[in-house]
mmCIF file with all atom_site columns, C-alpha atoms in Angstrom:
data_model
loop_
_atom_site.group_PDB
_atom_site.id
_atom_site.type_symbol
_atom_site.label_atom_id
_atom_site.label_alt_id
_atom_site.label_comp_id
_atom_site.label_asym_id
_atom_site.label_entity_id
_atom_site.label_seq_id
_atom_site.pdbx_PDB_ins_code
_atom_site.Cartn_x
_atom_site.Cartn_y
_atom_site.Cartn_z
_atom_site.occupancy
_atom_site.B_iso_or_equiv
_atom_site.pdbx_formal_charge
_atom_site.auth_seq_id
_atom_site.auth_comp_id
_atom_site.auth_asym_id
_atom_site.auth_atom_id
_atom_site.pdbx_PDB_model_num
ATOM 1  C CA . ASP W 1 1  ? 5.270   119.606 -33.170 1.00 53.00 ? 15 ASP W CA 1
ATOM 2  C CA . TYR W 1 2  ? 2.022   117.864 -32.063 1.00 63.00 ? 16 TYR W CA 1
ATOM 3  C CA . LEU W 1 3  ? 1.839   114.997 -29.050 1.00 75.00 ? 17 LEU W CA 1
ATOM 4  C CA . PHE W 1 4  ? 1.066   111.956 -30.490 1.00 80.00 ? 18 PHE W CA 1
ATOM 5  C CA . GLN W 1 5  ? 0.597   108.782 -28.574 1.00 84.00 ? 19 GLN W CA 1
ATOM 6  C CA . VAL W 1 6  ? 1.469   105.477 -29.928 1.00 86.00 ? 20 VAL W CA 1
ATOM 7  C CA . CYS W 1 7  ? 0.269   102.276 -27.523 1.00 89.00 ? 21 CYS W CA 1
ATOM 8  C CA . THR W 1 8  ? 2.050   98.719  -28.529 1.00 89.00 ? 22 THR W CA 1
ATOM 9  C CA . GLU W 1 9  ? 1.090   95.597  -27.026 1.00 93.00 ? 23 GLU W CA 1
ATOM 10 C CA . GLY W 1 10 ? 4.110   92.693  -27.570 1.00 93.00 ? 24 GLY W CA 1
ATOM 11 C CA . ARG W 1 11 ? 6.275   90.154  -26.305 1.00 95.00 ? 25 ARG W CA 1
ATOM 12 C CA . LEU W 1 12 ? 10.011  90.585  -25.891 1.00 93.00 ? 26 LEU W CA 1
ATOM 13 C CA . ILE W 1 13 ? 12.195  87.369  -25.682 1.00 96.00 ? 27 ILE W CA 1
ATOM 14 C CA . VAL W 1 14 ? 15.843  87.696  -24.461 1.00 95.00 ? 28 VAL W CA 1
ATOM 15 C CA . GLU W 1 15 ? 18.401  85.214  -24.104 1.00 96.00 ? 29 GLU W CA 1
ATOM 16 C CA . PHE W 1 16 ? 21.486  85.865  -22.473 1.00 95.00 ? 30 PHE W CA 1
ATOM 17 C CA . THR W 1 17 ? 24.896  84.402  -22.483 1.00 94.00 ? 31 THR W CA 1
ATOM 18 C CA . TYR W 1 18 ? 26.151  82.092  -19.277 1.00 92.00 ? 32 TYR W CA 1
ATOM 19 C CA . ASP W 1 19 ? 29.175  84.313  -18.458 1.00 90.00 ? 33 ASP W CA 1
ATOM 20 C CA . ASP W 1 20 ? 29.730  87.151  -15.889 1.00 90.00 ? 34 ASP W CA 1
ATOM 21 C CA . LEU W 1 21 ? 28.740  89.898  -17.776 1.00 90.00 ? 35 LEU W CA 1
ATOM 22 C CA . MET W 1 22 ? 25.368  88.808  -19.023 1.00 90.00 ? 36 MET W CA 1
ATOM 23 C CA . ARG W 1 23 ? 25.438  90.063  -22.606 1.00 92.00 ? 37 ARG W CA 1
ATOM 24 C CA . ILE W 1 24 ? 22.357  90.062  -24.772 1.00 91.00 ? 38 ILE W CA 1
ATOM 25 C CA . LYS W 1 25 ? 22.997  86.666  -27.208 1.00 93.00 ? 39 LYS W CA 1
ATOM 26 C CA . SER W 1 26 ? 19.593  87.001  -28.835 1.00 93.00 ? 40 SER W CA 1
ATOM 27 C CA . TRP W 1 27 ? 16.372  88.394  -28.889 1.00 91.00 ? 41 TRP W CA 1
ATOM 28 C CA . HIS W 1 28 ? 12.853  88.190  -30.072 1.00 92.00 ? 42 HIS W CA 1
ATOM 29 C CA . MET W 1 29 ? 9.991   91.235  -30.517 1.00 90.00 ? 43 MET W CA 1
ATOM 30 C CA . THR W 1 30 ? 6.560   90.435  -31.441 1.00 92.00 ? 44 THR W CA 1
ATOM 31 C CA . VAL W 1 31 ? 3.944   93.177  -31.977 1.00 90.00 ? 45 VAL W CA 1
ATOM 32 C CA . ARG W 1 32 ? 0.914   91.554  -31.453 1.00 93.00 ? 46 ARG W CA 1
ATOM 33 C CA . GLN W 1 33 ? -1.086  95.036  -31.940 1.00 91.00 ? 47 GLN W CA 1
ATOM 34 C CA . HIS W 1 34 ? -0.775  98.777  -32.038 1.00 87.00 ? 48 HIS W CA 1
ATOM 35 C CA . ARG W 1 35 ? -2.632  102.301 -32.079 1.00 88.00 ? 49 ARG W CA 1
ATOM 36 C CA . GLU W 1 36 ? -1.707  105.157 -32.865 1.00 83.00 ? 50 GLU W CA 1
ATOM 37 C CA . LEU W 1 37 ? -3.500  108.169 -31.395 1.00 83.00 ? 51 LEU W CA 1
ATOM 38 C CA . VAL W 1 38 ? -4.122  111.992 -32.714 1.00 78.00 ? 52 VAL W CA 1
ATOM 39 C CA . PRO W 1 39 ? -5.258  114.437 -30.639 1.00 78.00 ? 53 PRO W CA 1
ATOM 40 C CA . ARG W 1 40 ? -8.746  115.777 -31.790 1.00 74.00 ? 54 ARG W CA 1
ATOM 41 C CA . SER W 1 41 ? -7.816  119.204 -31.322 1.00 77.00 ? 55 SER W CA 1
ATOM 42 C CA . VAL W 1 42 ? -4.807  118.311 -33.759 1.00 73.00 ? 56 VAL W CA 1
ATOM 43 C CA . VAL W 1 43 ? -7.610  116.921 -36.420 1.00 71.00 ? 57 VAL W CA 1
ATOM 44 C CA . GLY W 1 44 ? -9.980  119.738 -35.663 1.00 72.00 ? 58 GLY W CA 1
ATOM 45 C CA . MET W 1 45 ? -7.670  122.400 -36.537 1.00 71.00 ? 59 MET W CA 1
ATOM 46 C CA . HIS W 1 46 ? -6.489  121.117 -40.093 1.00 66.00 ? 60 HIS W CA 1
ATOM 47 C CA . THR W 1 47 ? -10.767 120.540 -40.267 1.00 68.00 ? 61 THR W CA 1
ATOM 48 C CA . ALA W 1 48 ? -11.276 124.049 -39.838 1.00 67.00 ? 62 ALA W CA 1
ATOM 49 C CA . GLN W 1 49 ? -8.410  125.140 -41.829 1.00 70.00 ? 63 GLN W CA 1
ATOM 50 C CA . GLN W 1 50 ? -9.461  122.879 -44.571 1.00 70.00 ? 64 GLN W CA 1
ATOM 51 C CA . ASP W 1 51 ? -5.849  121.594 -45.399 1.00 69.00 ? 65 ASP W CA 1
ATOM 52 C CA . PRO W 1 52 ? -6.421  118.379 -47.089 1.00 72.00 ? 66 PRO W CA 1
ATOM 53 C CA . SER W 1 53 ? -2.187  117.741 -47.538 1.00 76.00 ? 67 SER W CA 1
ATOM 54 C CA . MET W 1 54 ? -2.050  117.850 -43.751 1.00 70.00 ? 68 MET W CA 1
ATOM 55 C CA . LEU W 1 55 ? -5.224  115.798 -42.903 1.00 67.00 ? 69 LEU W CA 1
ATOM 56 C CA . GLU W 1 56 ? -3.657  113.194 -45.768 1.00 74.00 ? 70 GLU W CA 1
ATOM 57 C CA . GLN W 1 57 ? -0.540  113.387 -43.666 1.00 72.00 ? 71 GLN W CA 1
ATOM 58 C CA . LEU W 1 58 ? -2.272  113.014 -40.360 1.00 69.00 ? 72 LEU W CA 1
ATOM 59 C CA . SER W 1 59 ? -3.899  109.612 -41.491 1.00 70.00 ? 73 SER W CA 1
ATOM 60 C CA . LYS W 1 60 ? -0.861  107.876 -42.389 1.00 73.00 ? 74 LYS W CA 1
ATOM 61 C CA . ASN W 1 61 ? 0.927   105.940 -39.727 1.00 73.00 ? 75 ASN W CA 1
ATOM 62 C CA . ILE W 1 62 ? 3.931   107.605 -37.977 1.00 74.00 ? 76 ILE W CA 1
ATOM 63 C CA . THR W 1 63 ? 5.299   104.354 -36.845 1.00 80.00 ? 77 THR W CA 1
ATOM 64 C CA . ARG W 1 64 ? 5.796   100.993 -38.260 1.00 80.00 ? 78 ARG W CA 1
ATOM 65 C CA . GLN W 1 65 ? 3.969   98.268  -36.815 1.00 76.00 ? 79 GLN W CA 1
ATOM 66 C CA . GLY W 1 66 ? 4.378   100.367 -33.372 1.00 80.00 ? 80 GLY W CA 1
ATOM 67 C CA . ILE W 1 67 ? 7.374   101.241 -33.704 1.00 83.00 ? 81 ILE W CA 1
ATOM 68 C CA . THR W 1 68 ? 9.127   104.324 -34.329 1.00 80.00 ? 82 THR W CA 1
ATOM 69 C CA . ASN W 1 69 ? 11.754  104.416 -36.679 1.00 82.00 ? 83 ASN W CA 1
ATOM 70 C CA . SER W 1 70 ? 14.168  105.697 -34.375 1.00 82.00 ? 84 SER W CA 1
ATOM 71 C CA . THR W 1 71 ? 13.826  102.492 -32.328 1.00 80.00 ? 85 THR W CA 1
ATOM 72 C CA . LEU W 1 72 ? 14.012  100.506 -35.787 1.00 81.00 ? 86 LEU W CA 1
ATOM 73 C CA . ASN W 1 73 ? 17.584  102.392 -36.603 1.00 84.00 ? 87 ASN W CA 1
ATOM 74 C CA . TYR W 1 74 ? 18.656  101.517 -33.288 1.00 81.00 ? 88 TYR W CA 1
ATOM 75 C CA . LEU W 1 75 ? 17.783  97.888  -32.949 1.00 76.00 ? 89 LEU W CA 1
ATOM 76 C CA . ARG W 1 76 ? 19.445  97.326  -36.559 1.00 75.00 ? 90 ARG W CA 1
#
């Protein structure tokens, strides 16, 4: 496993119920921009090995608009 860093900028609006439990009534999240950062050492390692399939895999986004699959599944 490699350490990739994802930086996401956005706005989260949460509306709560007006009771003692303060439960979430609704929420809305807007992603303004995101970046996926791959360490140069990872890219260099696969460039040196001349592994085109791995380089193609690294060039694909690992998130969906800056949100990981596990986070998306949790929010559904």
